[in-house]
Amino acid sequence: MQVKKNIILTNINIALLFIYIFTLLFFFLTNDSSGMAFNRNKIATFNEGWTITHNNIIEENAVLPQNYNIAPGTTYSIERTINNEDFIYPAIRIRSSMMDVYAYIDDELIYSFDVSENHTILEEPLPASWQLIDIPVAKSIGKTLKITFSSPTPYFSGLLNSILIGRGEAIIIDILQDNYLSIIISIFIISLSIFVLATTYWTRKLGVTKHIVYLSTFGIAAGLWIISESTLLQIFVPNRFLVASTSYILNLVSPLIVAYFFRDIVLKGHQKLMTVIGSSFFYLLIIEFILQITGKVLFIESTIYSIILIGISAIILIICLIDEGFKKNNHKAKHYLFIFLVLFIFAAIIMGLFVFGVYQDLGKYLAIGVLGFYLLVMSDTIASINTLIETKNKSLIYKQLAYEDYLTKGWNRTAFEQDIDKLIKNGTVFRLVLLDLNHLKQINDTYGHVEGDFAIIQSYRSIKESVGVGGKSYRISGDEFACIIYDTDENLLDEYRNKINQILLETSKNKPYDIILALGTKIYDCNENFTDFYREVDIEMYKHKKILKSKEVKLS
């Protein structure tokens, strides 16, 4: 009952967090925060008054952005006259989507970016990157600024993105401000994933390590993908190959992790199929990478195959979840069917936008979907860990009860036999002491079982306190006790005898009866049969018991 209660509370907390984050996303997407930005007074849009030349057509006073049907490799351009009124800042920012970009002032080249330029012997992927062009305004008044574009891929050939003018540092800050939602989501997911991954040190004994590793790895991959898709990677890692390839690689790595997660955690009846799906993503990644670095097929051109595989895999996964969830009554599969549909819906929207050439804000929308999927899976993971901890605690309690004597709260016969087996197996020499409480039946018959229980408890206490850390004490039957002592010195044994005698004498001085323990002991050296050895110690104890009864004195 407590486990169910904890799971419900956990899910409620995660649901509240989920609602809170999506409320923030709603206000982000529906409110204009331009007045709150730090650097808006140092930048301005620069999209009007351009002359655009394409396909032997000249358009005057055109407004950006634009997208024309231009053959790959064909050059097209924009130009305008530099004046004091428009060029109030010394730099312009252009988003080059896999394009060559060249800037001229009266035909004098002032900036160039060759998208196909390689810095290694391998064919590098085409990067979509930010271009910051410094304009020497003071020396260029009245001259013509001309910017030419050319893209080798039909996906972006003819595209003209918006242009921003401003100071260098303000332009960079503006990129961060425009993408702060993606930054927050990615940092949140990556940080939480690393933290959860670190918890495997403490949770490894619960059997959820694989669960946590899959979730954390997916979170880190998804967080990096969000940064890459949000055009931010260039700011943090100005490496051409990483900027151009990270998004494509993670497009296949992330679903690979998801496939193996469902294989090992959820879909026990479709593990072979999930292995095939995961392997398909792996081999497609290898093939696409080889085709890219050899210059045969660009990442952007092979992305359609990644999208097709993701779509097919998602449909198969949903069918498997429905099959196991409803036909085989797998409650976890039902639960994850709902979770996966959150990601599937957002992914389907993104794929549709990509196929129809709508590339703006793709990362932002999928980031929302990834965050929702991640939080829901994290909720389930926390609930699973919570349940396992509860089960583990119950198991420890039951285990403790199995080895605990109900009356003395000390170790019982089961614990004694287990410890003896360990000592014999390890070849440890030890002293075994067997003790028996005299006159227990008489105490019970004459003074009642409460006094009899008192005598048993005090007998065990005297043994335990006398031996201390030098050994371990047990109640092995109604009036019999055992003690394992690791130091076999005879002088130490006499010291233990005296302590037991003193404690029992003090305990029973106000009682109408004496608490007397008979004792037998021998040293076990691992070379003899333990059953025979135990019988000999037991005989010694009963010899001492007879002597005590004949003398009717306390243990001495």
Coordinates of C-alpha atoms in Angstrom, one line a residue:
M1 CA 0.0 0.0 0.0
Q2 CA 2.8 2.4 0.9
V3 CA 4.6 1.6 -2.4
K4 CA 1.5 2.5 -4.4
K5 CA 1.1 5.7 -2.4
N6 CA 4.7 6.7 -3.1
I7 CA 4.3 6.0 -6.8
I8 CA 1.1 8.1 -7.0
L9 CA 2.9 11.0 -5.1
T10 CA 5.9 10.8 -7.5
N11 CA 3.7 10.9 -10.6
I12 CA 1.7 13.9 -9.2
N13 CA 5.0 15.8 -8.5
I14 CA 6.3 15.1 -12.0
A15 CA 2.9 16.0 -13.5
L16 CA 3.0 19.3 -11.7
L17 CA 6.5 20.0 -13.0
F18 CA 5.4 18.9 -16.5
I19 CA 2.4 21.4 -16.4
Y20 CA 4.6 24.1 -15.1
I21 CA 7.2 23.8 -17.8
F22 CA 4.6 23.6 -20.6
T23 CA 2.9 26.7 -19.1
L24 CA 6.3 28.5 -19.5
L25 CA 6.5 27.3 -23.0
F26 CA 3.1 28.6 -23.8
F27 CA 3.9 32.1 -22.6
F28 CA 7.2 31.9 -24.5
L29 CA 5.5 31.0 -27.8
T30 CA 2.6 33.5 -27.4
N31 CA 4.4 36.6 -25.9
D32 CA 6.7 39.2 -27.4
S33 CA 9.7 39.8 -25.2
S34 CA 11.6 42.1 -27.5
G35 CA 11.3 45.0 -25.1
M36 CA 13.0 43.0 -22.4
A37 CA 16.2 42.0 -24.3
F38 CA 19.5 43.5 -23.2
N39 CA 21.0 44.3 -26.6
R40 CA 18.0 45.3 -28.8
N41 CA 19.2 48.9 -28.9
K42 CA 22.5 47.7 -30.6
I43 CA 20.9 45.7 -33.4
A44 CA 18.3 46.2 -36.1
T45 CA 16.7 44.1 -38.8
F46 CA 18.2 44.8 -42.2
N47 CA 15.7 43.2 -44.6
E48 CA 14.3 46.0 -46.7
G49 CA 15.5 47.9 -49.8
W50 CA 17.6 45.1 -51.4
T51 CA 18.1 44.5 -55.1
I52 CA 17.9 40.7 -55.7
T53 CA 19.3 39.2 -58.8
H54 CA 18.4 35.6 -59.6
N55 CA 17.7 33.5 -62.8
N56 CA 18.5 36.6 -64.9
I57 CA 15.7 38.5 -63.0
I58 CA 16.3 41.7 -61.1
E59 CA 14.0 42.6 -58.2
E60 CA 14.2 46.2 -56.9
N61 CA 13.3 47.1 -53.3
A62 CA 12.8 43.5 -52.3
V63 CA 12.2 42.4 -48.7
L64 CA 14.0 39.4 -47.0
P65 CA 13.6 36.6 -46.4
Q66 CA 12.9 35.0 -49.8
N67 CA 13.0 31.6 -51.3
Y68 CA 13.4 31.1 -55.1
N69 CA 13.5 28.1 -57.3
I70 CA 17.2 28.1 -58.3
A71 CA 19.2 25.2 -59.6
P72 CA 22.0 23.9 -57.2
G73 CA 25.4 25.6 -57.8
T74 CA 23.8 28.7 -59.4
T75 CA 24.9 32.0 -58.0
Y76 CA 22.3 34.6 -57.0
S77 CA 22.9 37.9 -55.1
I78 CA 21.6 40.8 -53.1
E79 CA 23.0 44.4 -53.1
R80 CA 22.3 47.9 -51.9
T81 CA 24.1 51.2 -51.5
I82 CA 25.9 51.9 -48.2
N83 CA 24.8 55.2 -46.5
N84 CA 24.9 56.7 -43.0
E85 CA 21.1 56.3 -42.5
D86 CA 20.9 52.5 -43.0
F87 CA 24.4 51.4 -41.9
I88 CA 24.2 52.5 -38.3
Y89 CA 26.3 49.5 -37.1
P90 CA 29.5 48.0 -38.5
A91 CA 28.5 44.3 -38.9
I92 CA 25.8 42.3 -40.5
R93 CA 24.7 38.7 -39.6
I94 CA 23.5 36.2 -42.2
R95 CA 22.4 32.6 -41.7
S96 CA 24.1 30.7 -44.5
S97 CA 22.2 27.5 -45.0
M98 CA 24.8 25.3 -46.7
M99 CA 25.8 28.2 -49.0
D100 CA 28.9 29.8 -50.3
V101 CA 28.8 33.4 -49.2
Y102 CA 30.9 36.2 -50.7
A103 CA 30.6 39.9 -49.8
Y104 CA 31.9 42.8 -52.0
I105 CA 32.1 46.5 -51.8
D106 CA 32.3 47.9 -55.3
D107 CA 33.5 44.5 -56.6
E108 CA 36.3 44.4 -53.9
L109 CA 36.0 41.1 -51.9
I110 CA 35.7 41.8 -48.1
Y111 CA 34.4 38.4 -46.9
S112 CA 34.2 34.9 -48.2
F113 CA 32.9 31.6 -46.9
D114 CA 33.2 28.5 -49.0
V115 CA 30.8 25.9 -47.8
S116 CA 32.5 23.1 -49.8
E117 CA 36.0 23.8 -48.5
N118 CA 37.6 20.9 -46.8
H119 CA 40.2 21.1 -44.0
T120 CA 41.0 17.4 -44.0
I121 CA 41.5 14.7 -46.7
L122 CA 37.9 13.6 -46.0
E123 CA 34.8 15.1 -47.4
E124 CA 33.3 17.3 -44.7
P125 CA 29.6 17.7 -44.4
L126 CA 28.1 21.0 -45.4
P127 CA 27.5 23.3 -42.4
A128 CA 24.6 25.6 -41.9
S129 CA 26.3 28.4 -40.0
W130 CA 26.2 32.1 -39.0
Q131 CA 28.2 34.5 -41.0
L132 CA 29.3 37.8 -39.5
I133 CA 30.5 40.3 -42.0
D134 CA 32.3 43.5 -40.9
I135 CA 31.5 46.5 -43.0
P136 CA 34.0 49.4 -43.2
V137 CA 31.2 51.9 -43.2
A138 CA 33.3 55.1 -42.9
K139 CA 35.3 54.2 -46.0
S140 CA 32.4 52.8 -47.9
I141 CA 29.7 55.5 -47.9
G142 CA 28.1 55.7 -51.4
K143 CA 29.6 52.4 -52.5
T144 CA 27.6 49.3 -53.2
L145 CA 27.5 46.3 -50.9
K146 CA 26.9 43.1 -52.8
I147 CA 26.5 39.6 -51.3
T148 CA 26.4 36.5 -53.5
F149 CA 25.1 33.1 -52.5
S150 CA 25.4 29.6 -54.0
S151 CA 24.4 26.2 -52.6
P152 CA 25.3 22.8 -53.9
T153 CA 22.2 21.2 -52.5
P154 CA 18.6 21.8 -53.8
Y155 CA 17.3 21.9 -50.3
F156 CA 18.7 25.4 -49.7
S157 CA 19.6 26.8 -53.2
G158 CA 17.6 30.0 -53.7
L159 CA 17.0 30.6 -50.0
L160 CA 17.7 34.1 -48.6
N161 CA 17.4 34.4 -44.9
S162 CA 16.8 37.5 -42.8
I163 CA 19.7 39.8 -42.2
L164 CA 20.6 41.6 -38.9
I165 CA 22.8 44.6 -38.5
G166 CA 24.5 45.5 -35.3
R167 CA 27.7 45.3 -33.2
G168 CA 29.5 42.0 -33.1
E169 CA 29.0 41.1 -29.5
A170 CA 25.3 42.2 -29.6
I171 CA 24.7 40.0 -32.6
I172 CA 26.0 37.0 -30.8
I173 CA 24.0 37.8 -27.7
D174 CA 20.9 38.1 -29.9
I175 CA 21.4 34.5 -31.1
L176 CA 21.5 33.3 -27.5
Q177 CA 18.4 35.4 -26.6
D178 CA 16.4 34.1 -29.6
N179 CA 17.2 30.5 -28.5
Y180 CA 17.1 30.8 -24.8
L181 CA 14.2 28.3 -24.5
S182 CA 16.3 25.6 -26.3
I183 CA 19.3 26.4 -24.1
I184 CA 17.3 26.1 -20.9
I185 CA 15.7 22.8 -22.1
S186 CA 19.0 21.3 -23.3
I187 CA 20.9 22.3 -20.1
F188 CA 18.1 21.0 -17.9
I189 CA 17.9 17.6 -19.8
I190 CA 21.7 17.2 -19.9
S191 CA 22.3 18.2 -16.3
L192 CA 19.5 15.9 -15.0
S193 CA 20.8 13.1 -17.2
I194 CA 24.3 13.4 -15.8
F195 CA 23.0 13.6 -12.2
V196 CA 20.8 10.5 -12.7
L197 CA 23.7 8.6 -14.3
A198 CA 25.8 9.4 -11.3
T199 CA 23.1 7.8 -9.0
T200 CA 23.9 4.4 -10.5
Y201 CA 26.7 4.1 -7.9
W202 CA 24.0 4.0 -5.2
T203 CA 21.2 2.3 -7.2
R204 CA 23.2 -0.5 -8.9
K205 CA 22.0 -3.1 -6.4
L206 CA 18.4 -2.3 -7.3
G207 CA 18.7 -3.8 -10.8
V208 CA 17.8 -0.5 -12.6
T209 CA 21.3 0.4 -13.9
K210 CA 20.5 -0.4 -17.5
H211 CA 17.2 1.5 -17.2
I212 CA 19.1 4.6 -15.9
V213 CA 22.0 4.3 -18.4
Y214 CA 19.5 4.2 -21.4
L215 CA 17.5 7.2 -20.0
S216 CA 20.6 9.3 -19.2
T217 CA 22.3 8.5 -22.5
F218 CA 19.2 9.5 -24.4
G219 CA 18.9 12.7 -22.4
I220 CA 22.5 13.7 -23.1
A221 CA 22.1 12.9 -26.8
A222 CA 18.7 14.7 -27.0
G223 CA 20.1 17.8 -25.2
L224 CA 23.1 18.0 -27.6
W225 CA 20.7 17.5 -30.5
I226 CA 18.6 20.4 -29.3
I227 CA 21.6 22.7 -29.1
S228 CA 22.7 21.6 -32.6
E229 CA 19.3 22.1 -34.2
S230 CA 19.0 25.5 -32.5
T231 CA 22.0 26.8 -34.5
L232 CA 23.9 27.3 -31.2
L233 CA 26.6 24.7 -31.6
Q234 CA 28.8 27.1 -33.6
I235 CA 28.9 29.5 -30.7
F236 CA 30.0 26.9 -28.2
V237 CA 32.1 24.6 -30.4
P238 CA 33.4 26.5 -33.5
N239 CA 34.5 23.3 -35.2
R240 CA 33.2 22.9 -38.8
F241 CA 32.9 19.1 -38.8
L242 CA 31.0 19.0 -35.5
V243 CA 28.7 21.9 -36.4
A244 CA 27.8 20.2 -39.7
S245 CA 27.5 16.6 -38.5
T246 CA 26.3 16.5 -34.9
S247 CA 22.6 16.9 -35.7
Y248 CA 22.6 14.2 -38.4
I249 CA 24.5 11.7 -36.2
L250 CA 22.3 12.3 -33.2
N251 CA 19.2 11.9 -35.5
L252 CA 20.1 8.2 -35.6
V253 CA 21.8 7.7 -32.2
S254 CA 18.8 8.9 -30.3
P255 CA 16.2 6.5 -31.8
L256 CA 18.8 3.7 -31.5
I257 CA 18.9 4.3 -27.7
V258 CA 15.1 4.4 -27.6
A259 CA 14.9 1.1 -29.5
Y260 CA 17.2 -0.7 -27.1
F261 CA 15.5 0.9 -24.1
F262 CA 12.2 -0.5 -25.1
R263 CA 13.8 -3.9 -25.9
D264 CA 15.4 -4.3 -22.5
I265 CA 12.9 -2.5 -20.3
V266 CA 9.4 -2.6 -21.8
L267 CA 8.9 -5.0 -24.7
K268 CA 10.0 -8.4 -23.4
G269 CA 8.0 -10.2 -26.0
H270 CA 9.4 -8.3 -29.0
Q271 CA 13.1 -8.1 -28.1
K272 CA 14.4 -9.6 -31.3
L273 CA 12.4 -7.1 -33.4
M274 CA 13.7 -4.2 -31.2
T275 CA 17.2 -5.5 -31.7
V276 CA 16.7 -5.4 -35.5
I277 CA 15.4 -1.8 -35.3
G278 CA 18.2 -0.7 -33.1
S279 CA 20.8 -2.4 -35.4
S280 CA 19.2 -0.7 -38.4
F281 CA 19.8 2.7 -37.0
F282 CA 23.4 1.7 -36.2
Y283 CA 24.2 0.4 -39.7
L284 CA 22.4 3.3 -41.4
L285 CA 24.6 5.7 -39.3
I286 CA 27.7 3.9 -40.5
I287 CA 26.6 3.9 -44.1
E288 CA 25.6 7.6 -44.1
F289 CA 28.9 8.5 -42.4
I290 CA 31.0 6.6 -44.9
L291 CA 29.0 8.1 -47.9
Q292 CA 29.5 11.6 -46.4
I293 CA 33.3 11.4 -45.8
T294 CA 33.9 9.8 -49.2
G295 CA 31.8 12.5 -50.9
K296 CA 29.3 10.1 -52.4
V297 CA 26.1 11.3 -50.6
L298 CA 25.8 14.4 -48.3
F299 CA 24.3 14.1 -44.9
I300 CA 21.5 16.4 -45.9
E301 CA 20.7 14.2 -48.9
S302 CA 20.6 11.0 -46.9
T303 CA 18.5 12.5 -44.1
I304 CA 15.3 11.4 -46.0
Y305 CA 16.3 7.7 -45.3
S306 CA 16.8 8.5 -41.6
I307 CA 13.3 10.1 -41.5
I308 CA 11.8 7.1 -43.3
L309 CA 13.5 4.6 -40.9
I310 CA 12.4 6.7 -37.9
G311 CA 8.8 6.8 -39.1
I312 CA 8.6 3.0 -39.9
S313 CA 10.3 2.2 -36.5
A314 CA 7.9 4.4 -34.6
I315 CA 4.9 2.8 -36.2
I316 CA 6.3 -0.7 -35.5
L317 CA 7.0 0.3 -31.9
I318 CA 3.5 1.6 -31.4
I319 CA 2.1 -1.7 -32.8
C320 CA 4.3 -3.7 -30.4
L321 CA 3.2 -1.6 -27.5
I322 CA -0.4 -2.1 -28.4
D323 CA 0.1 -5.8 -28.8
E324 CA 1.9 -6.3 -25.5
G325 CA -0.2 -3.7 -23.6
F326 CA -3.7 -4.9 -24.6
K327 CA -3.4 -8.4 -25.9
K328 CA -0.8 -9.6 -23.3
N329 CA -2.0 -7.2 -20.6
N330 CA 1.5 -5.7 -20.1
H331 CA 0.8 -2.6 -17.9
K332 CA 4.2 -1.1 -18.5
A333 CA 3.6 -1.3 -22.2
K334 CA 0.3 0.5 -21.9
H335 CA 2.0 3.2 -19.8
Y336 CA 4.8 3.6 -22.3
L337 CA 2.4 3.7 -25.3
F338 CA 1.1 7.0 -23.9
I339 CA 4.6 8.3 -23.2
F340 CA 5.9 7.4 -26.7
L341 CA 2.9 9.0 -28.4
V342 CA 3.9 12.4 -27.0
L343 CA 7.3 12.1 -28.7
F344 CA 5.7 10.5 -31.8
I345 CA 3.3 13.3 -32.4
F346 CA 5.9 16.0 -32.1
A347 CA 8.3 14.0 -34.3
A348 CA 5.6 13.5 -36.9
I349 CA 5.0 17.3 -37.0
I350 CA 8.7 18.0 -37.4
M351 CA 9.1 15.4 -40.2
G352 CA 6.1 16.9 -42.0
L353 CA 7.6 20.4 -41.8
F354 CA 11.0 19.2 -43.0
V355 CA 9.5 17.3 -46.0
F356 CA 7.5 20.4 -47.0
G357 CA 10.6 22.7 -46.7
V358 CA 9.6 24.5 -43.5
Y359 CA 12.8 24.6 -41.6
Q360 CA 12.3 27.5 -39.2
D361 CA 12.0 26.7 -35.5
L362 CA 12.1 22.9 -36.2
G363 CA 14.4 22.4 -33.2
K364 CA 12.2 24.5 -30.9
Y365 CA 9.1 22.4 -31.5
L366 CA 10.8 19.1 -31.2
A367 CA 12.7 20.3 -28.1
I368 CA 9.3 20.7 -26.5
G369 CA 8.3 17.1 -27.5
V370 CA 11.7 15.7 -26.3
L371 CA 11.3 17.4 -23.0
G372 CA 7.8 16.0 -22.5
F373 CA 8.9 12.5 -23.4
Y374 CA 12.0 12.8 -21.2
L375 CA 10.0 14.0 -18.2
L376 CA 7.4 11.2 -18.5
V377 CA 10.1 8.6 -18.8
M378 CA 11.9 10.1 -15.9
S379 CA 8.7 10.0 -13.9
D380 CA 8.4 6.3 -14.6
T381 CA 12.1 5.7 -13.7
I382 CA 11.7 7.5 -10.4
A383 CA 8.6 5.6 -9.6
S384 CA 10.4 2.3 -10.5
I385 CA 13.3 3.1 -8.3
N386 CA 11.0 4.2 -5.5
T387 CA 9.2 0.9 -5.7
L388 CA 12.4 -1.1 -5.8
I389 CA 13.7 0.8 -2.7
E390 CA 10.5 0.0 -0.9
T391 CA 10.8 -3.7 -1.9
K392 CA 14.4 -3.8 -0.9
N393 CA 13.6 -2.3 2.5
K394 CA 10.9 -4.8 3.0
S395 CA 13.3 -7.6 2.0
L396 CA 15.9 -6.3 4.5
I397 CA 13.2 -6.3 7.2
Y398 CA 12.1 -9.8 6.4
K399 CA 15.7 -10.9 6.3
Q400 CA 16.4 -9.3 9.6
L401 CA 13.3 -11.0 11.1
A402 CA 14.5 -14.3 9.8
Y403 CA 17.8 -14.0 11.7
E404 CA 16.4 -12.2 14.8
D405 CA 15.2 -13.8 18.0
Y406 CA 11.7 -12.4 18.8
L407 CA 12.2 -12.3 22.5
T408 CA 15.8 -11.1 23.1
K409 CA 16.0 -9.1 19.8
G410 CA 19.4 -10.8 19.3
W411 CA 20.6 -13.3 16.8
N412 CA 18.7 -16.6 16.5
R413 CA 19.6 -20.2 15.6
T414 CA 19.4 -19.5 11.8
A415 CA 21.9 -16.8 12.1
F416 CA 24.1 -19.0 14.2
E417 CA 24.1 -21.8 11.7
Q418 CA 24.8 -19.4 8.8
D419 CA 27.8 -17.8 10.7
I420 CA 29.2 -21.2 11.6
D421 CA 29.0 -22.3 7.9
K422 CA 30.9 -19.1 6.9
L423 CA 33.6 -19.7 9.5
I424 CA 34.1 -23.3 8.5
K425 CA 34.2 -22.4 4.8
N426 CA 36.8 -19.7 5.4
G427 CA 38.9 -22.0 7.7
T428 CA 38.7 -19.7 10.7
V429 CA 39.7 -20.9 14.1
F430 CA 37.2 -19.9 16.8
R431 CA 36.0 -20.7 20.3
L432 CA 32.4 -22.0 20.6
V433 CA 30.6 -21.5 23.9
L434 CA 27.3 -23.2 24.6
L435 CA 25.2 -22.0 27.6
D436 CA 22.0 -23.2 29.2
L437 CA 19.7 -21.4 31.7
N438 CA 19.1 -23.5 34.8
H439 CA 15.6 -23.8 36.4
L440 CA 13.7 -22.0 33.6
K441 CA 10.7 -24.4 34.0
Q442 CA 10.6 -23.8 37.7
I443 CA 10.8 -20.0 37.3
N444 CA 7.9 -20.2 34.7
D445 CA 5.8 -22.5 36.9
T446 CA 6.4 -20.6 40.2
Y447 CA 6.6 -17.0 39.1
G448 CA 5.0 -16.9 35.7
H449 CA 6.2 -16.7 32.1
V450 CA 6.8 -12.9 32.4
E451 CA 9.6 -13.7 34.9
G452 CA 10.7 -16.6 32.7
D453 CA 11.1 -14.2 29.8
F454 CA 12.9 -11.8 32.0
A455 CA 15.4 -14.5 32.9
I456 CA 16.0 -15.4 29.2
I457 CA 16.4 -11.7 28.2
Q458 CA 18.9 -11.0 31.0
S459 CA 20.8 -14.2 30.3
Y460 CA 21.3 -13.1 26.7
R461 CA 22.2 -9.6 27.7
S462 CA 24.8 -10.8 30.1
I463 CA 26.4 -13.0 27.4
K464 CA 26.3 -10.2 24.8
E465 CA 27.7 -7.5 27.1
S466 CA 30.5 -9.7 28.4
V467 CA 31.7 -10.8 24.9
G468 CA 31.2 -7.3 23.4
V469 CA 32.9 -6.9 20.0
G470 CA 35.1 -9.9 20.6
G471 CA 32.4 -12.3 19.4
K472 CA 28.8 -12.9 18.6
S473 CA 26.0 -14.1 20.8
Y474 CA 22.8 -16.2 19.8
R475 CA 19.7 -17.6 21.4
I476 CA 19.5 -21.0 19.7
S477 CA 16.5 -22.5 21.6
G478 CA 14.2 -21.8 24.5
D479 CA 16.8 -21.8 27.3
E480 CA 20.0 -22.4 25.3
F481 CA 22.5 -19.8 24.0
A482 CA 25.6 -19.9 22.0
C483 CA 28.5 -17.6 21.6
I484 CA 31.3 -17.5 19.0
I485 CA 34.5 -15.9 20.3
Y486 CA 37.3 -15.1 17.8
D487 CA 40.1 -14.8 20.4
T488 CA 40.8 -18.3 21.8
D489 CA 43.0 -17.2 24.7
E490 CA 42.0 -19.1 27.9
N491 CA 42.6 -16.0 30.1
L492 CA 40.1 -14.0 28.0
L493 CA 37.5 -16.8 28.5
D494 CA 37.9 -16.5 32.3
E495 CA 37.3 -12.8 32.0
Y496 CA 34.1 -13.4 30.1
R497 CA 32.9 -15.9 32.7
N498 CA 33.5 -13.4 35.5
K499 CA 31.6 -10.7 33.6
I500 CA 28.6 -12.9 33.0
N501 CA 28.5 -13.9 36.7
Q502 CA 28.7 -10.3 37.9
I503 CA 25.9 -9.1 35.5
L504 CA 23.6 -12.0 36.5
L505 CA 24.3 -11.6 40.2
E506 CA 23.4 -7.9 40.0
T507 CA 20.4 -8.6 37.9
S508 CA 18.8 -11.2 40.1
K509 CA 19.7 -9.8 43.6
N510 CA 16.2 -8.3 43.9
K511 CA 14.5 -11.4 42.5
P512 CA 13.2 -14.4 44.5
Y513 CA 15.2 -16.7 42.2
D514 CA 18.7 -16.9 40.9
I515 CA 19.6 -16.7 37.1
I516 CA 22.2 -19.4 36.6
L517 CA 24.0 -20.3 33.3
A518 CA 25.8 -23.6 32.7
L519 CA 28.6 -23.3 30.2
G520 CA 30.6 -25.7 27.9
T521 CA 33.4 -24.6 25.5
K522 CA 36.0 -25.8 23.1
I523 CA 38.2 -24.4 20.3
Y524 CA 37.3 -25.5 16.8
D525 CA 40.4 -25.8 14.5
C526 CA 38.7 -26.7 11.3
N527 CA 40.2 -30.2 11.1
E528 CA 37.3 -32.1 12.8
N529 CA 33.7 -32.8 11.9
F530 CA 31.7 -29.9 13.3
T531 CA 28.7 -32.1 14.3
D532 CA 31.0 -34.2 16.5
F533 CA 32.7 -31.1 17.8
Y534 CA 29.3 -29.5 18.7
R535 CA 28.2 -32.6 20.5
E536 CA 31.4 -32.5 22.6
V537 CA 30.8 -28.9 23.6
D538 CA 27.2 -29.7 24.4
I539 CA 28.3 -32.6 26.6
E540 CA 30.7 -30.3 28.5
M541 CA 27.9 -27.8 29.0
Y542 CA 25.5 -30.5 30.5
K543 CA 28.3 -31.7 32.8
H544 CA 28.7 -28.2 34.1
K545 CA 24.9 -28.0 34.4
K546 CA 24.8 -31.1 36.6
I547 CA 27.6 -29.7 38.8
L548 CA 25.7 -26.4 39.3
K549 CA 22.5 -28.2 40.2
S550 CA 24.2 -30.4 42.7
K551 CA 25.8 -27.4 44.3
E552 CA 23.0 -25.0 43.6
V553 CA 25.4 -22.1 43.1
K554 CA 25.7 -19.5 40.5
L555 CA 28.1 -19.6 37.6
S556 CA 31.6 -19.2 38.8

